Amino acid sequence: MTDLLARRLLFVTGKGGVGKTTVAAALGLLAAEQGKRTLVCEVEPKGDLSAAYECGPTPFKGREVGPGLTAMSMDTEASLREYLRLIARVPVVGRIGPVATAFDFVATAAPGIREILTVGKLCYEVRERHYDLVVVDASATGQVIGQLAAPSGINELVRVGLIRSQTDWMIEILADPAVTGAVIVTTPEEMPVSEAVDLAGRLGRETAVRLACVVANRVLPELFGHREEEVFERLCGRSEKAAVAKQLGVSVEAVSSVFAAARLAVTIRRDGAGHLEQLRAGIGEEVPLVYLPYLFGRAYGLRAIRQVAESLGEEL
Amino acid sequence: MSAPTAHDPAALEQLVAAKEVIVACGSGGVGKTTTAAALAAAVAARLGGRVLVLTVDPAKRLADALGLKGIGNEATRIPTSSFEAAGVKPKGELYAAMLDMSESWDALVRRHAPDARTAGQILANPLYRNISRRFSQGQDYIAMERLYELHEEGSYDLLVVDTPPSRNALDLLDAPARMQDFFSSRLLHWLTVPYRSRLVNLASKPFYQVADRVLGSQLLQDVADFFILFQTMREGFVARASAVDRLLHDLRTTFLLVTTLEAVPGREALEMKAALSERRLHLGLLVCNRVLPSTLTDPSSHEAAEALSAGAGELAELLSRQGAGELPADVTARVIEEVAGSFSNFRQVATRESELARELSSAHGVTVSVPYQPGHVADLSGLLQMGGTIWGEPGRSPRRRRS
């Protein structure tokens, strides 16, 4: 587990809304604090990463958001231009007109083109050792498999051409478990867990990338141990609640609401624990599983990212 | 959150009775599919008529609850006996169908291709399969297109359609327009022209030089072939897409926005709401799912929690003396502190959520809150109970089975 940040390329994925960006941003922060030159890349440029770091826009060329920490957003057109300039050495990039729109159509039709430009850029940063660690706020469950499988899959479609000749080194980086790992983020809820389990299976079957770790985000604290629970049940009795209300000088209804809220908390927690058991059973014993506490306060922005990074630091 | 379920059932009934199409939208994982199904079940049970719920990718349990066996565009009727087993005598009929993406695409190609031969060529093109399965805006379009078709058929009084989980929920709203843009694009034309003229002058165009070098000419040829074939369907597609768009804007159509009040889905719901109004689409119903109890934001409960926290030790001593050893003072004090602490934690969340609920529910039709319930809807009876809550039936909350 401690070697998670010793890898060079981490793809953070999971169902939408489970906190992928938060976890990716926190991993980046943690790595940078450990002295690693770190790049965090948002694959879908929705601005979530800049919201997480509370910085301005994070362009393709990168933006320094802290000591040793750079954030960027993927842009497949920019990636294509960079690729043409650096690798294909096409001199006329500036003059080939609206690459983006024409390219959009080709990329829509030909699977893997867009994906290869995304993964290719990330692998390139790893290969060139511009950074010690590249953390990817990757696409959600639906698309990430296509991205990770692109270098192998593209061989089927593109029989000749430069892209084809460029995939071998990418595959080498992606397939080395010491270099590259996937991190699946989930929450203790039904759909996120079942998607996480499904994704864990597909990663193994359809891509060369190994699952490095699963993060269960927003896990509620356990309120009571066994003895506490017995006492709690007794306190919920009518005469006990009445005694409490009388002693405190508040209404019985108000005391009941407070106790009911605790019961709801216990129920939600227990419900979640059931899903976490399914998660554990689904991903297997050998995959490290990290729990992150539910943040009752603001779950957004740099303060939340720091909190999550701290929890991750303790767990890793 | 506060001020939930108290909506006027008559307002919802009025809305549903006036509409023929309800499009459910919202981010993934908020219970969109279940809510769509529950609403359809409630309408079939209470209002009557023939109601169809068109789902896209239901969880297995929900598919089972609706009696859907495998994918297929065929609608299945949920038998009256299932309603009766759940203790409800339905006034109408409930049907369910699951959208089959590739079957719908194929049907669309057959309809719009100029002749059977061209249709066959398109269906056989290696890129076609990729397009029809992966093009996510295509999925949105297909859902809307299928909805249009069902509406045209006119066999149902109400269609409730669930929408595909999109990368961006707004894509759904623009899907018909985008389909038109796609065909009208000069670039599509430009891209296919040189191949139509048998690669004449190809070498003189820098774009092709580069594309050829990078992608290889075979792929480019495949792509061009595909687009040339696809172009033949242009007229049919464009006409159809604008008809679909008209249906979405029709007075008989309304949108159902489903969300939870968590930060991310909530923010997306706000964006969705703005986008609907910007496009002059009718948002008739907002369902807030898994809402925390309103007592969490009640000042008197807060006061009680504060008092519990402050007086935990003393209170525990007292209860311990009265409780004849059943309530050891140390454990009791700990429990009281935990209870008060937990209240204040959840109060924070509920307060945030109620602010979001307020923003969401301002200035539009009916808002419904469905309280948080552990477990999940497991069968028709669960759907009907949730439907009852949405319908505003007094005194019943959805009970769900635990798995």
XYZ file of C-alpha atoms in Angstrom, chain A residues 220-221 223 254-255 257-263 265 294-298, chain B residues 292-293 295-310 335-353:
55
model
C -19.601 7.366 7.963
C -18.060 6.932 11.397
C -21.364 5.720 16.322
C -37.114 17.548 20.348
C -35.273 14.826 22.256
C -35.824 13.997 16.914
C -32.256 14.020 18.135
C -32.405 10.306 18.950
C -34.134 9.552 15.661
C -31.323 11.334 13.829
C -28.793 9.109 15.591
C -30.791 6.056 14.589
C -27.075 7.726 11.144
C -17.461 11.439 5.255
C -16.865 15.169 5.475
C -19.809 16.704 7.253
C -18.466 20.180 6.674
C -17.901 21.669 3.279
C -32.727 13.862 5.246
C -35.549 14.437 7.757
C -36.368 17.666 12.053
C -32.600 17.951 11.579
C -32.925 21.640 10.829
C -35.567 22.266 13.444
C -34.346 24.841 16.034
C -35.916 23.025 18.983
C -34.130 19.776 18.069
C -30.916 21.728 17.762
C -31.478 23.210 21.187
C -32.112 19.734 22.632
C -28.924 18.405 21.025
C -26.896 21.268 22.458
C -28.376 20.651 25.897
C -27.629 16.917 25.587
C -24.059 17.648 24.684
C -23.557 20.132 27.531
C -23.717 7.481 24.035
C -25.367 10.821 24.779
C -22.327 12.685 23.509
C -22.255 10.579 20.354
C -25.968 11.129 19.774
C -25.616 14.885 20.191
C -22.450 14.977 18.077
C -24.031 12.956 15.319
C -27.038 15.254 15.323
C -24.873 18.286 14.892
C -22.921 16.595 12.061
C -26.045 15.675 10.154
C -27.609 19.027 10.906
C -24.726 20.643 9.049
C -25.403 18.448 6.044
C -29.171 18.940 6.215
C -28.805 22.698 6.449
C -26.643 22.769 3.358
C -29.069 20.499 1.571
